[in-house]
Amino acid sequence: MPYLLLKDLPRYECLLEAAREFPDLDPSAAEAFLQLLRASDEAYGLNARNMAAHGISAGRFSVLMLLWRGDRTRCAAGPAAGDCGPRTPASLADACGVTRATMTGLIDTLERDGFVKREPDPADRRMMTVQLTPKAEEFLRRYLPTHFRITSAIMSVLSETERKTFVRLLVKVQQQAATLAAASRPAPS
Amino acid sequence: MPYLLLKDLPRYECLLEAAREFPDLDPSAAEAFLQLLRASDEAYGLNARNMAAHGISAGRFSVLMLLWRGDRTRCAAGPAAGDCGPRTPASLADACGVTRATMTGLIDTLERDGFVKREPDPADRRMMTVQLTPKAEEFLRRYLPTHFRITSAIMSVLSETERKTFVRLLVKVQQQAATLAAASRPAPS
DNA sequence: CGTTAGTAGTTAGCATCCTAACTATCAGCT
DNA sequence: AGCTGATAGTTAGGATGCTAACTACTAACG
């Protein structure tokens, strides 16, 4: 449960009081921010514990899903679509949002546990290809239903209308954060 | 950026398609779940990078805030309220939602960097007390304004009405996840 | 008083995460 | 052909997270 944030969020009155000392503190913004992380952490943690009970972590699950989705879209798109799925460590790292060094470690343990297989790329000897093993595909078929059930159970408290509103607000917040992140790091010119 | 989730979330059509194979998959629930983690990750990451630029991590920040808040509520509540602030490693671990072992490591590095001070409890020789140093208090006074500015900037895309709705939905989701988590682990009896 | 159970903190070992530096390879330019 | 720069992957070392086991102490019970 990586995020590690106060389990007991400060009460709104405390935020109001602190705002007197720090003019930059916007109480309703801080409340929304803290509650966003809190809810996300709780939902994530529930899933992470289920994954752990099945012997995988969030990082490993992401990699497996990417490889699996890559396989399927390739199949669905027909043979012409060649390699649309990300299959090199670097493309997996990009898609997961981690560094290549981290992906090396993830693939190491996945390969050790028999979920993926590394093979050198014949065309470019710098590159490797990563493939799911049958064991991993069987694992996903067994695991995914429980994963989806948990997701559904968490969101079962929201009506379809509420879910639409929820997603709309989340997208707004996410895009704003992404915009701010890009603005604060204009480096990659 | 711990959470590590697909940077490109699957499109809604893909979820619909996958739902044909997995009856347990509720597309709108999955979309809301993924977007929740995605938005949270983006907002968190923005803040984490700011923290890193100031030389601290989310875990360290949580500890500092808890100790600082403990000090202030103690002051605000008057001398009678004694030690309402969590000041032992175990209480800090509880409040942060990490294990005591993790808190030991956090306090180790915080103490090494001069932000906190450990002292044995005179009454119970098993216990330690953890205190902020003046250096940490000065750091917080300097850092917090930038922290609050980032939070405000992220949420500036939501109106006050939207923030209320947002928080309401987040609380619903969080409480549901907490309920499910408690139900799936009735162990601590 | 002494055994026993519980609690506080630490330690050890593992899995992820990062940055920085390194090796090997490719690709372009002279 | 040969240098130069970019790219793919790995390695090394640090910081956080976890569980499990350990030490030291307190408390409770007979």
Short mmCIF file of C-alpha atoms (C1' of nucleotides) in Angstrom, two decimals:
data_model
loop_
_atom_site.label_atom_id
_atom_site.label_comp_id
_atom_site.label_asym_id
_atom_site.label_seq_id
_atom_site.Cartn_x
_atom_site.Cartn_y
_atom_site.Cartn_z
CA MET A 1 0.00 0.00 0.00
CA PRO A 2 2.54 2.47 -1.23
CA TYR A 3 0.79 5.77 -1.00
CA LEU A 4 1.08 6.09 2.71
CA LEU A 5 -1.11 8.96 3.73
CA LEU A 6 -2.75 9.95 6.91
CA LYS A 7 -5.36 7.40 7.74
CA ASP A 8 -7.29 10.02 9.62
CA LEU A 9 -7.55 13.02 7.38
CA PRO A 10 -7.52 16.37 9.12
CA ARG A 11 -11.00 17.65 9.78
CA TYR A 12 -12.29 20.51 7.75
CA GLU A 13 -12.17 22.91 10.70
CA CYS A 14 -8.48 22.18 11.10
CA LEU A 15 -7.93 23.03 7.47
CA LEU A 16 -9.80 26.29 7.93
CA GLU A 17 -7.69 27.11 10.92
CA ALA A 18 -4.44 26.25 9.16
CA ALA A 19 -5.52 28.41 6.23
CA ARG A 20 -5.28 31.43 8.48
CA GLU A 21 -1.59 30.78 8.91
CA PHE A 22 -0.97 29.72 5.31
CA PRO A 23 -2.77 31.94 2.81
CA ASP A 24 -1.87 29.50 0.04
CA LEU A 25 -3.99 26.79 1.63
CA ASP A 26 -7.34 26.43 -0.13
CA PRO A 27 -9.38 24.31 2.30
CA SER A 28 -11.79 22.80 -0.20
CA ALA A 29 -8.95 22.04 -2.60
CA ALA A 30 -6.91 20.39 0.13
CA GLU A 31 -9.91 18.37 1.22
CA ALA A 32 -10.56 17.16 -2.31
CA PHE A 33 -6.91 16.34 -2.82
CA LEU A 34 -6.54 14.38 0.40
CA GLN A 35 -9.79 12.53 -0.14
CA LEU A 36 -8.75 11.62 -3.69
CA LEU A 37 -5.55 10.01 -2.45
CA ARG A 38 -7.36 8.40 0.44
CA ALA A 39 -10.08 6.80 -1.70
CA SER A 40 -7.59 5.71 -4.31
CA ASP A 41 -5.36 4.18 -1.67
CA GLU A 42 -8.22 2.26 -0.12
CA ALA A 43 -9.47 0.92 -3.45
CA TYR A 44 -5.96 0.12 -4.57
CA GLY A 45 -5.13 -1.60 -1.31
CA LEU A 46 -8.14 -3.87 -1.56
CA ASN A 47 -7.02 -4.99 -4.98
CA ALA A 48 -3.39 -5.24 -4.00
CA ARG A 49 -4.24 -7.61 -1.16
CA ASN A 50 -6.19 -9.79 -3.55
CA MET A 51 -3.26 -9.81 -5.92
CA ALA A 52 -0.86 -10.63 -3.11
CA ALA A 53 -3.08 -13.57 -2.16
CA HIS A 54 -2.58 -14.79 -5.73
CA GLY A 55 1.15 -14.20 -5.56
CA ILE A 56 1.53 -11.14 -7.77
CA SER A 57 2.05 -7.43 -7.28
CA ALA A 58 0.58 -4.43 -9.05
CA GLY A 59 3.69 -4.01 -11.15
CA ARG A 60 3.71 -7.62 -12.25
CA PHE A 61 0.00 -7.49 -12.99
CA SER A 62 0.47 -4.41 -15.17
CA VAL A 63 3.13 -6.16 -17.20
CA LEU A 64 1.05 -9.29 -17.63
CA MET A 65 -1.99 -7.27 -18.71
CA LEU A 66 0.03 -5.30 -21.22
CA LEU A 67 1.47 -8.42 -22.78
CA TRP A 68 -1.91 -10.10 -22.76
CA ARG A 69 -3.67 -7.09 -24.24
CA GLY A 70 -0.94 -6.84 -26.83
CA ASP A 71 -1.55 -10.43 -27.86
CA ARG A 72 -5.26 -9.93 -28.15
CA THR A 73 -5.24 -6.69 -30.06
CA ARG A 74 -2.75 -8.25 -32.42
CA CYS A 75 -5.09 -11.17 -32.94
CA ALA A 76 -8.14 -8.93 -33.25
CA ALA A 77 -6.45 -6.63 -35.72
CA GLY A 78 -5.45 -9.47 -37.97
CA PRO A 79 -2.01 -10.56 -39.07
CA ALA A 80 -1.39 -7.30 -40.88
CA ALA A 81 -1.17 -5.37 -37.64
CA GLY A 82 2.11 -7.10 -36.87
CA ASP A 83 3.54 -5.98 -33.57
CA CYS A 84 1.20 -3.32 -32.29
CA GLY A 85 1.50 -4.69 -28.78
CA PRO A 86 4.36 -3.40 -26.68
CA ARG A 87 6.71 -6.26 -26.21
CA THR A 88 10.17 -4.90 -25.55
CA PRO A 89 11.24 -3.99 -22.02
CA ALA A 90 11.49 -0.33 -23.01
CA SER A 91 7.96 -0.17 -24.43
CA LEU A 92 6.61 -1.98 -21.39
CA ALA A 93 8.40 0.49 -19.14
CA ASP A 94 6.88 3.41 -21.04
CA ALA A 95 3.39 1.94 -20.89
CA CYS A 96 3.68 1.21 -17.18
CA GLY A 97 5.22 4.56 -16.37
CA VAL A 98 8.34 3.14 -14.75
CA THR A 99 11.99 3.35 -15.72
CA ARG A 100 13.69 0.75 -17.86
CA ALA A 101 15.81 -0.24 -14.91
CA THR A 102 12.69 -1.02 -12.91
CA MET A 103 11.26 -3.01 -15.79
CA THR A 104 14.43 -5.08 -15.92
CA GLY A 105 13.88 -6.06 -12.32
CA LEU A 106 10.20 -6.79 -12.84
CA ILE A 107 10.89 -8.99 -15.86
CA ASP A 108 13.65 -10.71 -13.91
CA THR A 109 11.28 -11.90 -11.22
CA LEU A 110 8.48 -12.65 -13.69
CA GLU A 111 10.86 -14.77 -15.71
CA ARG A 112 12.19 -16.47 -12.60
CA ASP A 113 8.62 -17.39 -11.65
CA GLY A 114 7.85 -18.65 -15.12
CA PHE A 115 5.34 -16.00 -16.22
CA VAL A 116 7.28 -14.50 -19.11
CA LYS A 117 10.09 -15.49 -21.43
CA ARG A 118 12.85 -13.25 -22.76
CA GLU A 119 14.24 -13.78 -26.24
CA PRO A 120 16.74 -11.77 -28.23
CA ASP A 121 15.41 -9.84 -31.21
CA PRO A 122 16.96 -11.27 -34.35
CA ALA A 123 16.80 -7.97 -36.25
CA ASP A 124 18.30 -5.65 -33.64
CA ARG A 125 20.73 -7.27 -31.28
CA ARG A 126 20.25 -4.53 -28.69
CA MET A 127 16.64 -5.50 -28.19
CA MET A 128 14.82 -8.25 -26.37
CA THR A 129 11.28 -9.50 -26.82
CA VAL A 130 9.13 -10.44 -23.86
CA GLN A 131 6.37 -13.02 -24.18
CA LEU A 132 3.75 -14.47 -21.89
CA THR A 133 4.10 -18.13 -21.06
CA PRO A 134 1.11 -20.51 -21.08
CA LYS A 135 1.37 -20.50 -17.29
CA ALA A 136 0.77 -16.76 -17.23
CA GLU A 137 -2.22 -17.01 -19.57
CA GLU A 138 -3.76 -19.67 -17.41
CA PHE A 139 -3.07 -17.57 -14.34
CA LEU A 140 -4.84 -14.57 -15.85
CA ARG A 141 -7.88 -16.63 -16.83
CA ARG A 142 -8.11 -17.80 -13.24
CA TYR A 143 -7.30 -14.51 -11.58
CA LEU A 144 -9.09 -11.89 -13.66
CA PRO A 145 -12.66 -12.80 -12.62
CA THR A 146 -11.84 -12.13 -8.97
CA HIS A 147 -10.14 -8.91 -10.00
CA PHE A 148 -13.21 -7.73 -11.86
CA ARG A 149 -15.52 -8.76 -9.06
CA ILE A 150 -13.62 -6.59 -6.60
CA THR A 151 -13.68 -3.63 -8.95
CA SER A 152 -17.41 -4.02 -9.46
CA ALA A 153 -18.04 -4.38 -5.75
CA ILE A 154 -16.17 -1.17 -4.95
CA MET A 155 -18.07 0.84 -7.53
CA SER A 156 -21.41 -0.78 -6.76
CA VAL A 157 -22.16 2.10 -4.38
CA LEU A 158 -22.29 4.51 -7.31
CA SER A 159 -25.21 4.66 -9.73
CA GLU A 160 -24.52 4.78 -13.44
CA THR A 161 -25.16 8.53 -13.38
CA GLU A 162 -22.79 8.99 -10.47
CA ARG A 163 -20.12 6.96 -12.22
CA LYS A 164 -20.32 9.24 -15.24
CA THR A 165 -19.99 12.30 -13.03
CA PHE A 166 -17.19 10.65 -11.08
CA VAL A 167 -15.20 9.82 -14.20
CA ARG A 168 -15.78 13.28 -15.64
CA LEU A 169 -14.39 14.97 -12.52
CA LEU A 170 -11.50 12.53 -12.28
CA VAL A 171 -10.54 13.19 -15.88
CA LYS A 172 -10.61 16.94 -15.27
CA VAL A 173 -8.34 16.59 -12.25
CA GLN A 174 -6.00 14.19 -13.98
CA GLN A 175 -5.61 16.36 -17.05
CA GLN A 176 -4.98 19.42 -14.93
CA ALA A 177 -2.30 17.58 -12.98
CA ALA A 178 -0.74 16.36 -16.21
CA THR A 179 -0.76 19.88 -17.60
CA LEU A 180 0.89 21.25 -14.48
CA ALA A 181 3.46 18.48 -14.54
CA ALA A 182 4.34 19.24 -18.14
CA ALA A 183 4.57 22.96 -17.36
CA SER A 184 6.87 22.43 -14.40
CA ARG A 185 9.21 20.28 -16.46
CA PRO A 186 9.68 21.88 -19.89
CA ALA A 187 13.05 20.14 -20.01
CA PRO A 188 12.56 17.40 -22.68
CA SER A 189 12.98 19.82 -25.57
CA MET B 1 5.23 7.35 -8.46
CA PRO B 2 4.48 4.08 -6.79
CA TYR B 3 1.13 3.10 -8.14
CA LEU B 4 2.37 2.06 -11.51
CA LEU B 5 -0.64 1.66 -13.69
CA LEU B 6 -1.19 1.73 -17.36
CA LYS B 7 -0.49 5.21 -18.61
CA ASP B 8 -2.90 4.62 -21.46
CA LEU B 9 -6.06 3.27 -19.98
CA PRO B 10 -7.95 0.79 -22.13
CA ARG B 11 -10.62 2.46 -24.16
CA TYR B 12 -14.22 1.91 -23.23
CA GLU B 13 -14.90 -0.22 -26.31
CA CYS B 14 -12.12 -2.56 -25.27
CA LEU B 15 -13.71 -2.91 -21.85
CA LEU B 16 -17.05 -3.70 -23.49
CA GLU B 17 -15.39 -6.31 -25.66
CA ALA B 18 -13.54 -7.88 -22.75
CA ALA B 19 -16.79 -7.98 -20.78
CA ARG B 20 -18.11 -10.50 -23.28
CA GLU B 21 -15.38 -12.90 -22.27
CA PHE B 22 -15.48 -12.07 -18.56
CA PRO B 23 -19.04 -11.76 -17.26
CA ASP B 24 -17.68 -10.40 -13.98
CA LEU B 25 -16.32 -7.33 -15.73
CA ASP B 26 -18.55 -4.30 -15.24
CA PRO B 27 -17.27 -1.81 -17.84
CA SER B 28 -18.40 1.37 -16.13
CA ALA B 29 -17.07 0.14 -12.78
CA ALA B 30 -13.73 -0.77 -14.32
CA GLU B 31 -13.53 2.59 -16.04
CA ALA B 32 -14.25 4.44 -12.80
CA PHE B 33 -11.74 2.33 -10.92
CA LEU B 34 -8.94 2.80 -13.42
CA GLN B 35 -9.60 6.52 -13.75
CA LEU B 36 -9.58 6.89 -9.98
CA LEU B 37 -6.13 5.36 -9.71
CA ARG B 38 -4.94 7.28 -12.74
CA ALA B 39 -6.05 10.68 -11.46
CA SER B 40 -4.74 9.97 -8.00
CA ASP B 41 -1.41 8.86 -9.40
CA GLU B 42 -1.05 11.97 -11.51
CA ALA B 43 -1.94 14.31 -8.66
CA TYR B 44 0.25 12.41 -6.25
CA GLY B 45 3.16 12.35 -8.68
CA LEU B 46 3.05 16.10 -9.13
CA ASN B 47 3.32 16.56 -5.40
CA ALA B 48 5.93 13.86 -4.98
CA ARG B 49 8.20 15.54 -7.51
CA ASN B 50 7.87 18.80 -5.63
CA MET B 51 8.71 17.02 -2.40
CA ALA B 52 11.68 15.31 -4.00
CA ALA B 53 12.93 18.69 -5.18
CA HIS B 54 12.88 19.69 -1.51
CA GLY B 55 14.61 16.51 -0.44
CA ILE B 56 11.76 14.64 1.21
CA SER B 57 9.45 11.76 0.32
CA ALA B 58 5.76 11.23 0.93
CA GLY B 59 6.49 8.99 3.90
CA ARG B 60 8.80 11.48 5.50
CA PHE B 61 6.33 14.28 4.86
CA SER B 62 3.54 12.31 6.53
CA VAL B 63 5.64 11.80 9.63
CA LEU B 64 6.65 15.44 9.81
CA MET B 65 3.04 16.58 9.39
CA LEU B 66 1.83 14.23 12.09
CA LEU B 67 4.43 15.43 14.54
CA TRP B 68 3.78 19.02 13.62
CA ARG B 69 0.02 18.64 13.86
CA GLY B 70 0.49 16.87 17.16
CA ASP B 71 2.46 19.79 18.50
CA ARG B 72 -0.10 22.32 17.35
CA THR B 73 -3.20 20.53 18.55
CA ARG B 74 -1.45 20.10 21.85
CA CYS B 75 -0.79 23.80 22.00
CA ALA B 76 -4.26 24.69 20.80
CA ALA B 77 -5.92 22.37 23.27
CA GLY B 78 -4.03 23.88 26.14
CA PRO B 79 -1.67 22.26 28.61
CA ALA B 80 -4.38 20.01 30.00
CA ALA B 81 -4.58 17.99 26.81
CA GLY B 82 -1.15 16.55 27.55
CA ASP B 83 -0.03 14.18 24.83
CA CYS B 84 -2.88 13.96 22.39
CA GLY B 85 -0.43 14.00 19.49
CA PRO B 86 0.92 10.67 18.32
CA ARG B 87 4.58 10.71 19.19
CA THR B 88 5.73 7.13 19.58
CA PRO B 89 6.91 5.16 16.54
CA ALA B 90 3.99 2.78 16.95
CA SER B 91 1.37 5.54 16.97
CA LEU B 92 3.03 7.22 14.01
CA ALA B 93 2.98 3.91 12.15
CA ASP B 94 -0.72 3.49 12.88
CA ALA B 95 -1.54 7.01 11.76
CA CYS B 96 0.47 6.63 8.57
CA GLY B 97 -0.87 3.19 7.80
CA VAL B 98 2.53 1.52 7.67
CA THR B 99 4.11 -1.18 9.80
CA ARG B 100 6.24 -0.42 12.80
CA ALA B 101 9.23 -1.83 10.97
CA THR B 102 8.73 0.64 8.16
CA MET B 103 8.39 3.47 10.65
CA THR B 104 11.69 2.47 12.24
CA GLY B 105 13.37 2.92 8.86
CA LEU B 106 11.64 6.23 8.20
CA ILE B 107 12.63 7.62 11.57
CA ASP B 108 16.16 6.34 11.03
CA THR B 109 16.65 8.44 7.92
CA LEU B 110 14.75 11.42 9.34
CA GLU B 111 16.97 11.35 12.40
CA ARG B 112 20.07 10.93 10.28
CA ASP B 113 19.06 14.01 8.29
CA GLY B 114 18.36 15.99 11.44
CA PHE B 115 14.58 16.34 11.13
CA VAL B 116 13.54 14.40 14.21
CA LYS B 117 15.06 13.35 17.51
CA ARG B 118 14.49 10.06 19.34
CA GLU B 119 14.43 9.95 23.12
CA PRO B 120 13.67 7.10 25.48
CA ASP B 121 10.42 7.32 27.41
CA PRO B 122 11.25 7.62 31.11
CA ALA B 123 8.05 5.92 32.25
CA ASP B 124 8.06 2.84 29.99
CA ARG B 125 11.49 1.73 28.98
CA ARG B 126 10.13 -0.12 25.94
CA MET B 127 8.97 3.11 24.35
CA MET B 128 10.61 5.96 22.51
CA THR B 129 9.36 9.47 21.88
CA VAL B 130 9.88 11.21 18.56
CA GLN B 131 10.15 14.98 18.34
CA LEU B 132 10.55 17.49 15.54
CA THR B 133 13.78 19.44 15.52
CA PRO B 134 13.85 23.22 14.88
CA LYS B 135 15.32 22.37 11.48
CA ALA B 136 12.20 20.40 10.59
CA GLU B 137 9.89 23.17 11.74
CA GLU B 138 11.75 25.68 9.64
CA PHE B 139 11.65 23.30 6.71
CA LEU B 140 7.87 22.94 6.99
CA ARG B 141 7.36 26.69 7.15
CA ARG B 142 9.35 27.02 3.97
CA TYR B 143 7.93 24.00 2.16
CA LEU B 144 4.22 24.01 3.01
CA PRO B 145 3.25 27.07 0.97
CA THR B 146 4.50 25.41 -2.23
CA HIS B 147 2.70 22.24 -1.22
CA PHE B 148 -0.57 24.08 -0.78
CA ARG B 149 -0.13 26.01 -4.01
CA ILE B 150 0.20 22.77 -5.95
CA THR B 151 -2.87 21.29 -4.31
CA SER B 152 -4.87 24.42 -5.08
CA ALA B 153 -3.65 24.50 -8.66
CA ILE B 154 -4.70 20.91 -9.27
CA MET B 155 -8.19 21.45 -7.90
CA SER B 156 -8.61 24.85 -9.52
CA VAL B 157 -10.34 23.15 -12.46
CA LEU B 158 -13.24 22.18 -10.20
CA SER B 159 -15.85 24.67 -9.03
CA GLU B 160 -16.86 24.69 -5.39
CA THR B 161 -19.98 22.74 -6.30
CA GLU B 162 -17.97 20.19 -8.22
CA ARG B 163 -15.55 19.81 -5.33
CA LYS B 164 -18.43 19.01 -3.01
CA THR B 165 -19.75 16.40 -5.43
CA PHE B 166 -16.25 15.05 -5.97
CA VAL B 167 -15.59 14.64 -2.25
CA ARG B 168 -19.00 13.07 -1.71
CA LEU B 169 -18.39 10.42 -4.38
CA LEU B 170 -14.84 9.80 -3.17
CA VAL B 171 -16.05 9.25 0.37
CA LYS B 172 -18.66 6.79 -0.84
CA VAL B 173 -16.07 4.82 -2.78
CA GLN B 174 -13.55 4.92 0.04
CA GLN B 175 -16.03 3.74 2.64
CA GLN B 176 -17.21 0.94 0.40
CA ALA B 177 -13.64 -0.21 -0.15
CA ALA B 178 -12.97 -0.03 3.58
CA THR B 179 -16.10 -2.07 4.27
CA LEU B 180 -15.09 -4.70 1.74
CA ALA B 181 -11.59 -4.81 3.16
CA ALA B 182 -12.92 -5.37 6.67
CA ALA B 183 -15.27 -8.07 5.41
CA SER B 184 -12.55 -9.94 3.57
CA ARG B 185 -10.33 -9.95 6.64
CA PRO B 186 -12.43 -10.75 9.71
CA ALA B 187 -9.24 -12.14 11.22
CA PRO B 188 -8.33 -9.61 13.93
CA SER B 189 -10.87 -10.95 16.39
"C1'" DC C 1 7.60 -14.39 43.39
"C1'" DG C 2 7.64 -16.47 38.88
"C1'" DT C 3 5.79 -17.93 34.70
"C1'" DT C 4 3.27 -16.37 30.80
"C1'" DA C 5 1.29 -13.37 27.59
"C1'" DG C 6 1.39 -9.08 25.32
"C1'" DT C 7 3.64 -4.84 23.58
"C1'" DA C 8 7.47 -1.56 21.65
"C1'" DG C 9 11.03 -1.30 18.86
"C1'" DT C 10 14.50 -3.26 16.00
"C1'" DT C 11 16.71 -6.33 12.71
"C1'" DA C 12 17.05 -9.31 8.56
"C1'" DG C 13 15.68 -10.46 4.11
"C1'" DC C 14 12.81 -9.66 0.09
"C1'" DA C 15 10.36 -6.89 -3.67
"C1'" DT C 16 9.79 -2.57 -5.97
"C1'" DC C 17 10.75 1.92 -7.03
"C1'" DC C 18 14.39 5.46 -8.32
"C1'" DT C 19 18.94 7.73 -10.51
"C1'" DA C 20 23.36 7.26 -12.49
"C1'" DA C 21 26.65 4.86 -14.83
"C1'" DC C 22 27.94 1.17 -17.84
"C1'" DT C 23 28.01 -2.15 -22.12
"C1'" DA C 24 26.60 -3.27 -26.55
"C1'" DT C 25 24.61 -2.05 -30.68
"C1'" DC C 26 22.80 0.75 -34.41
"C1'" DA C 27 22.71 4.70 -37.59
"C1'" DG C 28 24.35 8.74 -39.68
"C1'" DC C 29 28.02 11.71 -41.36
"C1'" DT C 30 32.54 12.50 -43.15
"C1'" DA D 1 35.85 2.54 -42.99
"C1'" DG D 2 35.57 5.14 -38.77
"C1'" DC D 3 33.94 8.43 -35.41
"C1'" DT D 4 29.91 10.27 -33.01
"C1'" DG D 5 25.62 10.24 -30.94
"C1'" DA D 6 21.44 7.87 -29.79
"C1'" DT D 7 19.20 3.76 -28.07
"C1'" DA D 8 18.31 -0.95 -25.46
"C1'" DG D 9 19.22 -3.27 -21.68
"C1'" DT D 10 21.64 -4.07 -17.48
"C1'" DT D 11 24.04 -3.15 -13.16
"C1'" DA D 12 24.98 -0.69 -8.75
"C1'" DG D 13 23.44 1.65 -4.88
"C1'" DG D 14 19.85 4.07 -2.21
"C1'" DA D 15 15.07 4.64 -0.24
"C1'" DT D 16 10.58 2.58 0.95
"C1'" DG D 17 7.37 -0.77 1.59
"C1'" DC D 18 6.44 -5.65 3.51
"C1'" DT D 19 6.64 -10.09 6.72
"C1'" DA D 20 8.81 -12.72 10.19
"C1'" DA D 21 11.72 -13.24 13.86
"C1'" DC D 22 14.08 -11.30 17.68
"C1'" DT D 23 15.11 -8.44 22.11
"C1'" DA D 24 13.59 -5.99 25.94
"C1'" DC D 25 10.30 -4.73 28.82
"C1'" DT D 26 5.55 -4.59 31.14
"C1'" DA D 27 1.63 -6.64 33.08
"C1'" DA D 28 -1.30 -10.14 34.70
"C1'" DC D 29 -2.23 -14.37 36.73
"C1'" DG D 30 -1.61 -18.03 39.94
#
